[in-house]
Amino acid sequence: SWTFGAHLDGVAEGPGANDNGSGSAALLASAEALAEQPTEADNAIRFGWWAAEEVGLVGATHYVENLGEAELSKVKSYMNFDMIGSDNYIVGTLDSDGSDVPIPDGVNVPEGSAELEGIFTDYFADIDQPNVGTDFSGRSDYQAFIDNGIPASGLFSGADGTKTEQEAEWFGGTVGDKHDTNYHQSTDTIENVSKESVDIF
């Protein structure tokens, strides 16, 4: 099966419209679109909305650790959608091939992860959409999947990273500001989600 996931919780400080209402909504829209396709998918596709990501990746980790060996062996890939509507956004892919951001020490990169990232980067190349690789560090719900040998990638519009001049040239926005100026704050409301960013993703 292919598994797609997004965390449904937010932090206590804010309403979480971008982090992670944006990824959760995109996942729901994808599931609805898939259900309307006229042909059957070749593989089973699972959608997961995880609990308690913000307090230690609890929901996704619990899910993976309780699959059992037989079920775990059926999971061929995991795609993560955590924040895709940042107001000072970048168009980011989880850089599982390490081409833009070096893989941190100790992070497991299962075989096939680079090919999953390639699905996104090839698509963006086809539509002439600039994009950047972002940290493949296990900072989101894909951690438990890669720890168990399941290849992973995903999409990300930025959180507390700082917008560079190159990124502003590609994506617009304000150099020197955070990619999400409302990250983990009370201002993470629907009014501050970038519809332009969500549309790209």
Coordinates of C-alpha atoms in Angstrom, one line a residue:
S1 CA 0.0 0.0 0.0
W2 CA 0.9 3.7 -0.4
T3 CA 0.2 5.7 2.8
F4 CA -0.4 9.4 2.9
G5 CA -0.5 11.2 6.2
A6 CA -1.0 14.6 7.9
H7 CA -1.2 15.5 11.5
L8 CA -4.6 16.7 12.7
D9 CA -3.5 18.3 15.9
G10 CA -2.1 21.8 16.6
V11 CA -0.3 23.5 19.4
A12 CA -2.1 24.9 22.4
E13 CA -1.0 28.5 21.5
G14 CA -2.9 28.7 18.3
P15 CA -5.8 27.4 16.1
G16 CA -3.4 25.6 13.7
A17 CA -5.0 26.6 10.4
N18 CA -1.7 26.1 8.5
D19 CA 0.0 23.8 11.0
N20 CA -1.6 21.5 10.2
G21 CA -5.1 22.3 8.9
S22 CA -3.6 22.9 5.5
G23 CA -2.0 19.4 5.1
S24 CA -5.1 17.8 6.7
A25 CA -7.4 19.5 4.3
A26 CA -5.3 18.7 1.2
L27 CA -5.2 15.0 2.3
L28 CA -9.0 15.0 2.5
A29 CA -9.4 16.7 -0.9
S30 CA -7.0 14.1 -2.4
A31 CA -9.0 11.2 -0.9
E32 CA -12.2 12.7 -2.3
A33 CA -10.6 13.2 -5.7
L34 CA -9.2 9.6 -5.7
A35 CA -12.7 8.2 -4.8
E36 CA -14.1 9.8 -7.9
Q37 CA -11.5 8.4 -10.3
P38 CA -13.1 6.1 -12.9
T39 CA -10.4 3.4 -12.6
E40 CA -9.2 1.4 -9.7
A41 CA -5.8 2.2 -8.2
D42 CA -3.1 -0.5 -8.7
N43 CA -2.3 -0.5 -5.0
A44 CA -4.1 0.0 -1.8
I45 CA -4.0 3.6 -0.6
R46 CA -4.3 4.5 3.0
F47 CA -4.9 8.0 4.4
G48 CA -3.9 8.8 8.0
W49 CA -4.8 11.8 10.0
W50 CA -2.4 11.6 13.0
A51 CA -3.0 12.7 16.6
A52 CA -0.5 14.4 18.9
E53 CA 2.3 15.2 16.4
E54 CA 3.1 18.3 18.3
V55 CA 3.9 16.5 21.5
G56 CA 6.3 13.9 20.1
L57 CA 4.9 12.3 16.9
V58 CA 2.7 10.2 19.1
G59 CA -0.1 9.2 16.7
A60 CA 1.9 8.2 13.7
T61 CA 4.4 6.4 15.9
H62 CA 1.7 4.4 17.7
Y63 CA 0.2 3.5 14.3
V64 CA 3.4 2.2 12.8
E65 CA 4.5 0.4 16.0
N66 CA 1.2 -1.4 16.2
L67 CA 0.9 -2.6 12.6
G68 CA 2.6 -5.9 13.2
E69 CA 5.2 -7.4 10.8
A70 CA 2.8 -8.7 8.2
E71 CA 0.9 -5.4 7.8
L72 CA 4.1 -3.4 8.1
S73 CA 5.6 -5.3 5.1
K74 CA 2.7 -4.2 3.0
V75 CA 3.4 -0.5 3.4
K76 CA 5.6 0.4 0.4
S77 CA 5.8 4.1 0.9
Y78 CA 4.8 7.1 3.0
M79 CA 4.1 10.6 1.9
N80 CA 3.9 13.4 4.5
F81 CA 1.9 16.6 4.3
D82 CA 2.8 18.9 7.1
M83 CA 2.1 22.7 6.4
I84 CA 1.5 23.6 2.8
G85 CA 0.0 27.1 3.3
S86 CA 2.7 29.2 4.9
D87 CA 2.3 33.0 4.4
N88 CA 5.9 33.6 3.4
Y89 CA 6.0 30.2 1.7
I90 CA 8.6 28.1 -0.1
V91 CA 7.7 25.2 -2.4
G92 CA 9.5 22.5 -0.6
T93 CA 10.0 18.7 -0.9
L94 CA 11.4 16.6 1.9
D95 CA 14.9 16.2 0.6
S96 CA 15.3 12.5 0.8
D97 CA 18.2 12.4 -1.7
G98 CA 20.2 15.0 0.2
S99 CA 20.7 17.1 -3.0
D100 CA 19.8 20.5 -1.4
V101 CA 20.1 19.8 2.3
P102 CA 22.6 17.3 3.7
I103 CA 21.0 14.4 5.6
P104 CA 21.6 14.8 9.3
D105 CA 23.8 12.2 11.0
G106 CA 21.8 9.3 12.4
V107 CA 18.8 9.7 10.1
N108 CA 17.8 6.6 8.3
V109 CA 16.9 7.1 4.6
P110 CA 15.2 3.9 3.3
E111 CA 15.9 2.9 -0.2
G112 CA 13.2 4.3 -2.5
S113 CA 12.9 7.6 -0.6
A114 CA 14.8 9.6 -3.3
E115 CA 12.5 8.1 -6.0
L116 CA 9.5 9.3 -4.0
E117 CA 10.9 12.8 -3.8
G118 CA 11.4 12.5 -7.6
I119 CA 7.6 12.2 -8.1
F120 CA 7.2 15.7 -6.7
T121 CA 10.3 17.3 -8.2
D122 CA 9.6 15.8 -11.7
Y123 CA 6.0 17.2 -11.5
F124 CA 7.3 20.6 -10.5
A125 CA 9.8 20.5 -13.4
D126 CA 7.1 19.6 -15.8
I127 CA 5.1 22.7 -14.9
D128 CA 8.2 25.0 -14.5
Q129 CA 7.5 25.5 -10.8
P130 CA 10.7 26.3 -8.8
N131 CA 11.1 24.2 -5.7
V132 CA 13.7 23.5 -3.0
G133 CA 14.6 20.5 -0.9
T134 CA 14.0 20.8 2.8
D135 CA 15.4 19.0 5.9
F136 CA 14.9 15.3 5.8
S137 CA 15.5 15.1 9.5
G138 CA 12.5 13.1 10.9
R139 CA 11.0 16.2 12.4
S140 CA 7.4 15.2 11.4
D141 CA 5.2 12.1 11.2
Y142 CA 7.4 10.3 8.7
Q143 CA 10.0 9.6 11.4
A144 CA 8.4 6.3 12.5
F145 CA 8.0 5.1 8.9
I146 CA 11.7 5.7 8.0
D147 CA 12.8 4.1 11.3
N148 CA 11.0 1.0 10.2
G149 CA 12.6 1.0 6.7
I150 CA 9.6 2.5 4.8
P151 CA 10.7 5.0 2.1
A152 CA 9.2 8.5 2.6
S153 CA 9.0 11.9 1.2
G154 CA 6.5 14.8 1.4
L155 CA 5.7 18.4 0.8
F156 CA 6.4 21.4 3.0
S157 CA 5.9 25.2 2.6
G158 CA 8.2 26.2 5.5
A159 CA 7.9 26.9 9.2
D160 CA 10.5 28.7 11.3
G161 CA 13.2 28.8 8.6
T162 CA 14.2 32.2 7.2
K163 CA 13.3 33.3 3.6
T164 CA 16.5 33.8 1.6
E165 CA 17.1 36.1 -1.4
Q166 CA 17.1 33.1 -3.7
E167 CA 13.8 31.8 -2.3
A168 CA 12.2 35.3 -2.6
E169 CA 13.3 35.4 -6.2
W170 CA 11.6 32.1 -6.9
F171 CA 8.5 32.3 -4.6
G172 CA 8.1 36.0 -3.7
G173 CA 7.7 37.0 -0.1
T174 CA 9.9 38.8 2.4
V175 CA 13.6 38.1 2.7
G176 CA 14.6 37.6 6.3
D177 CA 11.2 36.8 7.7
K178 CA 10.2 33.3 8.7
H179 CA 8.6 31.1 6.1
D180 CA 5.5 31.0 8.3
T181 CA 5.4 34.2 10.3
N182 CA 2.5 32.8 12.3
Y183 CA 4.2 29.5 13.2
H184 CA 2.9 28.1 16.5
Q185 CA 1.1 31.4 17.3
S186 CA -2.4 32.6 17.9
T187 CA -2.3 34.2 14.5
D188 CA -2.2 30.8 12.7
T189 CA -5.7 31.4 11.4
I190 CA -7.4 30.7 8.1
E191 CA -7.0 34.3 7.1
N192 CA -3.2 33.9 7.3
V193 CA -3.0 30.7 5.2
S194 CA -1.6 31.4 1.7
K195 CA -4.1 30.2 -0.8
E196 CA -1.5 30.6 -3.5
S197 CA 0.8 28.2 -1.7
V198 CA -2.0 25.7 -1.2
D199 CA -3.0 25.9 -4.8
I200 CA 0.6 25.1 -6.0
F201 CA 0.8 22.0 -3.8

